[in-house]
PDB file of C-alpha atoms in Angstrom:
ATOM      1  CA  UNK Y  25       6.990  16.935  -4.661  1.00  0.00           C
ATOM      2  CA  UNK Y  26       3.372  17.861  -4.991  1.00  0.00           C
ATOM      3  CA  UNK Y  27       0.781  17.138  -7.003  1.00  0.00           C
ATOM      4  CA  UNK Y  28      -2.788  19.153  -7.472  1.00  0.00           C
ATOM      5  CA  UNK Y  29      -5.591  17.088  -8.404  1.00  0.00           C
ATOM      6  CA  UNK Y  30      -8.044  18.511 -10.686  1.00  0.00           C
ATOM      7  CA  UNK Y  31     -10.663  15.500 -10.953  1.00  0.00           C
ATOM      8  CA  UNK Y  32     -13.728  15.549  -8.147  1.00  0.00           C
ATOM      9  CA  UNK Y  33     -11.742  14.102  -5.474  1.00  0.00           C
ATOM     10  CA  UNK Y  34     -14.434  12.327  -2.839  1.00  0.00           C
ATOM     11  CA  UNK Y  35     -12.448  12.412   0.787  1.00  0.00           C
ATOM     12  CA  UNK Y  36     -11.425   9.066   1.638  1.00  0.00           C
ATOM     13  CA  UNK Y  37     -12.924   9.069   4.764  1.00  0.00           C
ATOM     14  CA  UNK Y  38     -16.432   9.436   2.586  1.00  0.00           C
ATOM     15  CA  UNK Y  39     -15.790   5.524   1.827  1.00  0.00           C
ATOM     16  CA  UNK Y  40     -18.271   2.446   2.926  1.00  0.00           C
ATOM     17  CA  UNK Y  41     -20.393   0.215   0.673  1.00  0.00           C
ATOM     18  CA  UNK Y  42     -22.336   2.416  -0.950  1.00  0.00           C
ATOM     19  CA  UNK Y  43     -18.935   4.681  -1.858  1.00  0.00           C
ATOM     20  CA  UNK Y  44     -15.666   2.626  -1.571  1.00  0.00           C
ATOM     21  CA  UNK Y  45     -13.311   5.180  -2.836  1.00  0.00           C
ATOM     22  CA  UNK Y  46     -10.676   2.686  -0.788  1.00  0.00           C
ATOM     23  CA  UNK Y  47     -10.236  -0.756  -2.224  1.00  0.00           C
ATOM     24  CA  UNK Y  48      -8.283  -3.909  -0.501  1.00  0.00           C
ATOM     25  CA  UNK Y  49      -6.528  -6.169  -2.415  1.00  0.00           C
ATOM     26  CA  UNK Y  50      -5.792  -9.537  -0.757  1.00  0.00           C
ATOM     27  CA  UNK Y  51      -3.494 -12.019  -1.266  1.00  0.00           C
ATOM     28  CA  UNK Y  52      -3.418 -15.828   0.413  1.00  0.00           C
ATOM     29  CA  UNK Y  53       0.033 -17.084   0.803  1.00  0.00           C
ATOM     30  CA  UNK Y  54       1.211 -20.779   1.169  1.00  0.00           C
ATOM     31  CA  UNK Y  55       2.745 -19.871   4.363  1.00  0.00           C
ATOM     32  CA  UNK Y  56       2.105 -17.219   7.319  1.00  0.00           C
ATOM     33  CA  UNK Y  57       3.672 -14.008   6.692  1.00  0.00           C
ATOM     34  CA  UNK Y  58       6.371 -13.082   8.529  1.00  0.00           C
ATOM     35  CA  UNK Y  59       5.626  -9.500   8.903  1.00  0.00           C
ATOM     36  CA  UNK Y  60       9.712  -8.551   9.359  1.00  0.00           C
ATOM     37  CA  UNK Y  61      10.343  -9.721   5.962  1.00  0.00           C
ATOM     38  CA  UNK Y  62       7.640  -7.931   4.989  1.00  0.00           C
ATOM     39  CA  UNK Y  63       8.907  -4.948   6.638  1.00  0.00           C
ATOM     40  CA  UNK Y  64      11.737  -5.274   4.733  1.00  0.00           C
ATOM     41  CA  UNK Y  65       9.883  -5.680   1.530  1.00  0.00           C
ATOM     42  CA  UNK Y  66       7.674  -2.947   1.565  1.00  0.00           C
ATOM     43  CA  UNK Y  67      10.609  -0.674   2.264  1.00  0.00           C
ATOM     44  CA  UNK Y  68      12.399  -1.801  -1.030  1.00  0.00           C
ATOM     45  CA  UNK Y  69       9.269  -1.750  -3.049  1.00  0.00           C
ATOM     46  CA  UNK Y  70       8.579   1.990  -2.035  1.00  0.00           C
ATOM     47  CA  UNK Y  71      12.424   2.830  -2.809  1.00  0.00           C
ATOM     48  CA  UNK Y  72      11.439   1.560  -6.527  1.00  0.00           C
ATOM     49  CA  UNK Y  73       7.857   3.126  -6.231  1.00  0.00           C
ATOM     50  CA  UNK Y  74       8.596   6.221  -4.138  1.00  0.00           C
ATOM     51  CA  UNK Y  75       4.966   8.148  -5.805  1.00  0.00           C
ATOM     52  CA  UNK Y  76       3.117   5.623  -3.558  1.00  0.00           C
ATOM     53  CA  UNK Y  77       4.488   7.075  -0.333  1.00  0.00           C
ATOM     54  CA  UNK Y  78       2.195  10.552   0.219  1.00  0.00           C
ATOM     55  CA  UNK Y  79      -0.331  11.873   1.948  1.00  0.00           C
ATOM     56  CA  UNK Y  80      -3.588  14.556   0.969  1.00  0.00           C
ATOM     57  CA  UNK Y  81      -3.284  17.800   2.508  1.00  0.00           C
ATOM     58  CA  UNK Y  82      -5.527  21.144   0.863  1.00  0.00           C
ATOM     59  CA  UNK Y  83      -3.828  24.086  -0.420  1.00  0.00           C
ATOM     60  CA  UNK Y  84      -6.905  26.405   0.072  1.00  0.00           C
ATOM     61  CA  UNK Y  85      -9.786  24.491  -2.002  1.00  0.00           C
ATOM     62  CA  UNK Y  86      -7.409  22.522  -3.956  1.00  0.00           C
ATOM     63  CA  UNK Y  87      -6.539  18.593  -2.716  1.00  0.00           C
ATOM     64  CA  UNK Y  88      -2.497  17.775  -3.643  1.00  0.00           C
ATOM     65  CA  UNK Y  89      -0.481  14.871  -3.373  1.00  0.00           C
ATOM     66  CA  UNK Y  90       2.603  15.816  -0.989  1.00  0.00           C
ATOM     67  CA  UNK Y  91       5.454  13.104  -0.591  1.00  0.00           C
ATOM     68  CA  UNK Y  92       4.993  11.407   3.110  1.00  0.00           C
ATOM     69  CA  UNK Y  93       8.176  10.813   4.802  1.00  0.00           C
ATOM     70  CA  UNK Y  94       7.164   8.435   7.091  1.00  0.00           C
ATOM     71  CA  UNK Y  95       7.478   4.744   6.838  1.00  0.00           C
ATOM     72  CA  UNK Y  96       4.277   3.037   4.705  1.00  0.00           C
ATOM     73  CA  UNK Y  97       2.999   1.175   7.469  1.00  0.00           C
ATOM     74  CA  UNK Y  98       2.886  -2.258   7.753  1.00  0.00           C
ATOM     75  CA  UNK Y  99       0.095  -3.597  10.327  1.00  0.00           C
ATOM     76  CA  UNK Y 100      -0.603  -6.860  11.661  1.00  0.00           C
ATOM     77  CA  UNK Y 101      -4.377  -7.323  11.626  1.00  0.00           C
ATOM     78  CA  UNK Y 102      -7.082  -8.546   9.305  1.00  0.00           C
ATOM     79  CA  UNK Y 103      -8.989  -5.413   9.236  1.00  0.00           C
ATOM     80  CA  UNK Y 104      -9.195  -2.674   6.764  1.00  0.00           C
ATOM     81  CA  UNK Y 105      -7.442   0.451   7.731  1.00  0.00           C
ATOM     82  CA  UNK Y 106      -8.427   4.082   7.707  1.00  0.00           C
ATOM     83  CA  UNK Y 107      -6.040   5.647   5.082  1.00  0.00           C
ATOM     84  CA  UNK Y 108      -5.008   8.895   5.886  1.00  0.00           C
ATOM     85  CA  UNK Y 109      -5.370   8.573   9.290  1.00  0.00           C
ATOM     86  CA  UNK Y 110      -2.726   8.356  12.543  1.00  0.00           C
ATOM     87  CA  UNK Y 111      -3.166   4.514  11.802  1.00  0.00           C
ATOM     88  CA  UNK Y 112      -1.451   4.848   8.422  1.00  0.00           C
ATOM     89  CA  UNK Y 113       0.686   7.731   9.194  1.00  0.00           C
ATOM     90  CA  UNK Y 114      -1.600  10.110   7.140  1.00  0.00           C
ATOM     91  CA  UNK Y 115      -0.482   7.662   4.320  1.00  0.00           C
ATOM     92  CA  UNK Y 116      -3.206   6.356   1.234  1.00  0.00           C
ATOM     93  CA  UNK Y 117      -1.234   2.700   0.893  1.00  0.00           C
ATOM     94  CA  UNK Y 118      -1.325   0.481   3.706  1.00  0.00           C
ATOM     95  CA  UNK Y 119       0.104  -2.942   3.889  1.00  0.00           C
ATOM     96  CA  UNK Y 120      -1.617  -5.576   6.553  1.00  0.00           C
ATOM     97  CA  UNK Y 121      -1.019  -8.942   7.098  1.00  0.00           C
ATOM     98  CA  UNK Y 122      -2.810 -11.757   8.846  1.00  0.00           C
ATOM     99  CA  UNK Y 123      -2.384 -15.542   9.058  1.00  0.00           C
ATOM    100  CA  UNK Y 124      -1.319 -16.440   5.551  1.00  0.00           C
ATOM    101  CA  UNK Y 125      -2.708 -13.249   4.136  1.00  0.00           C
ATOM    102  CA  UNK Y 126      -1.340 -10.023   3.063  1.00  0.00           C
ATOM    103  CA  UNK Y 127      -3.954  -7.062   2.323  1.00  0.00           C
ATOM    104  CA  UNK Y 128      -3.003  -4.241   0.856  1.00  0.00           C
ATOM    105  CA  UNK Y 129      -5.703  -0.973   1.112  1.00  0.00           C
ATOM    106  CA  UNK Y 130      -5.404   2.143  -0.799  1.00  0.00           C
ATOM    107  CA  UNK Y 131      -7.118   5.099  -1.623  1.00  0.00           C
ATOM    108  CA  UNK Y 132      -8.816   4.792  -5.574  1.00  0.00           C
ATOM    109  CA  UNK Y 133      -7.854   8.567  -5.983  1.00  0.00           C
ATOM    110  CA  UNK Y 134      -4.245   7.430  -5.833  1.00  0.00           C
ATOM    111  CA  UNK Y 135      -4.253   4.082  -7.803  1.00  0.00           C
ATOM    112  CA  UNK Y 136      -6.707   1.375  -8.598  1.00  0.00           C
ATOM    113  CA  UNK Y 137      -6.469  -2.448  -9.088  1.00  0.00           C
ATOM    114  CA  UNK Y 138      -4.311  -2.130 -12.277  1.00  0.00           C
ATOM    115  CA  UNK Y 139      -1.934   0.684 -11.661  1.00  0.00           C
ATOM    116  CA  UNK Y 140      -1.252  -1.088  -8.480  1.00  0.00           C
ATOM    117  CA  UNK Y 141      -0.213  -4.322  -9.955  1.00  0.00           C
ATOM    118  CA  UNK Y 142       3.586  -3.728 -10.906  1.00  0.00           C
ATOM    119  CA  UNK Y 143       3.576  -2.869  -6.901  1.00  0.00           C
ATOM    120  CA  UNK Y 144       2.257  -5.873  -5.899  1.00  0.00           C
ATOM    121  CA  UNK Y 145       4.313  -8.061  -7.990  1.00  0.00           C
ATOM    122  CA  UNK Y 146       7.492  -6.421  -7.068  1.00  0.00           C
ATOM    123  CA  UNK Y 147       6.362  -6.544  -3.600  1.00  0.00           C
ATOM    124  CA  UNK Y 148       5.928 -10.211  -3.851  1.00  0.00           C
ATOM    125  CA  UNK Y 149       9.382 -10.855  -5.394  1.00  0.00           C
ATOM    126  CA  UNK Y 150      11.035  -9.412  -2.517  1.00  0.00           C
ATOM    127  CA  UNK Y 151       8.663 -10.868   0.056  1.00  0.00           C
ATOM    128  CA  UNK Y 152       9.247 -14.506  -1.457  1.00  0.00           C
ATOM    129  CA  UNK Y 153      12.651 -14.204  -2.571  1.00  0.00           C
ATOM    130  CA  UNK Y 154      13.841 -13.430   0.936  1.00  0.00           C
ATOM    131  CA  UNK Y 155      10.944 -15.705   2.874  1.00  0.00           C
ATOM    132  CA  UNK Y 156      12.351 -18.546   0.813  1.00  0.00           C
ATOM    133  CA  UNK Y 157      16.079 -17.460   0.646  1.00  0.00           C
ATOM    134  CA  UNK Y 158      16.362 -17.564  -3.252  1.00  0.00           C
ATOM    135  CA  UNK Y 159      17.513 -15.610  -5.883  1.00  0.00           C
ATOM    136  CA  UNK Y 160      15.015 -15.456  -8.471  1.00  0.00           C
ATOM    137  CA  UNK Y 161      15.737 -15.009 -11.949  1.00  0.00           C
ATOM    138  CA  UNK Y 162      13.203 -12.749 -14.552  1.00  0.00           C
ATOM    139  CA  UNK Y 163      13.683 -15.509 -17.022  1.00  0.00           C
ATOM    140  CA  UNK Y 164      12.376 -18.456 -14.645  1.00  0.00           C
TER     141      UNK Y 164
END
């Protein structure tokens, strides 16, 4: 699977203040995170998500979405990764965790704060439902 992007596409590694074409999303938790359930739940969420899991790669002038088979990492620290890079497995999503907080960074080009919000709520149902051990029910 491959996609060609035909917007101006700024490189990701382009981003700081001034151009943040990476954004974090954070999340504070009641708890720490226990990063083997999370593990586990970023690995069902990308089953049910499986667009979310490539990298960028040229084919001549042209910048294309290609599927990433690697694992979407999942890194303990509190700072903001380098998408793209040998940190993320050349992957745009990253998923970190610190304390009682879960960050996720990826790159604008491939979602931003809305498109990324059925992720993050799935992710959450399978984080929770297994950090808690219950079932949770749609209709609760």
């Amino acid at each position: 699977m491959s996609r060609k992007l035909y917007s101006l596409l700024r490189t990701i590694y382009e981003t700081d203040s001034d151009k943040p074409n990476t954004f974090r999303q954070t999340i504070k938790l009641g708890d720490l995170v226990d990063g083997e359930i999370l593990r586990k739940a970023v690995a069902r969420t990308m089953e049910r998500y499986p667009y979310f899991r490539v990298r960028l790669v040229m084919e001549g002038d042209i910048p294309v979405f290609e599927e990433n088979p690697s694992p979407v990492p999942v890194i303990h620290t509190n700072h903001q990764t380098v998408l793209g890079s040998e940190q993320t497995s050349g992957h745009l999503l990253c998923f970190c965790y610190w304390k009682n907080r879960l960050h996720i960074d990826a790159y604008h080009g491939l979602t931003d704060g809305g498109g990324i919000a059925p992720l993050l709520k799935t992710l959450l149902y399978y984080y929770c439902s297994d950090f808690y051990e219950v079932r949770l029910s749609h209709t609760d």
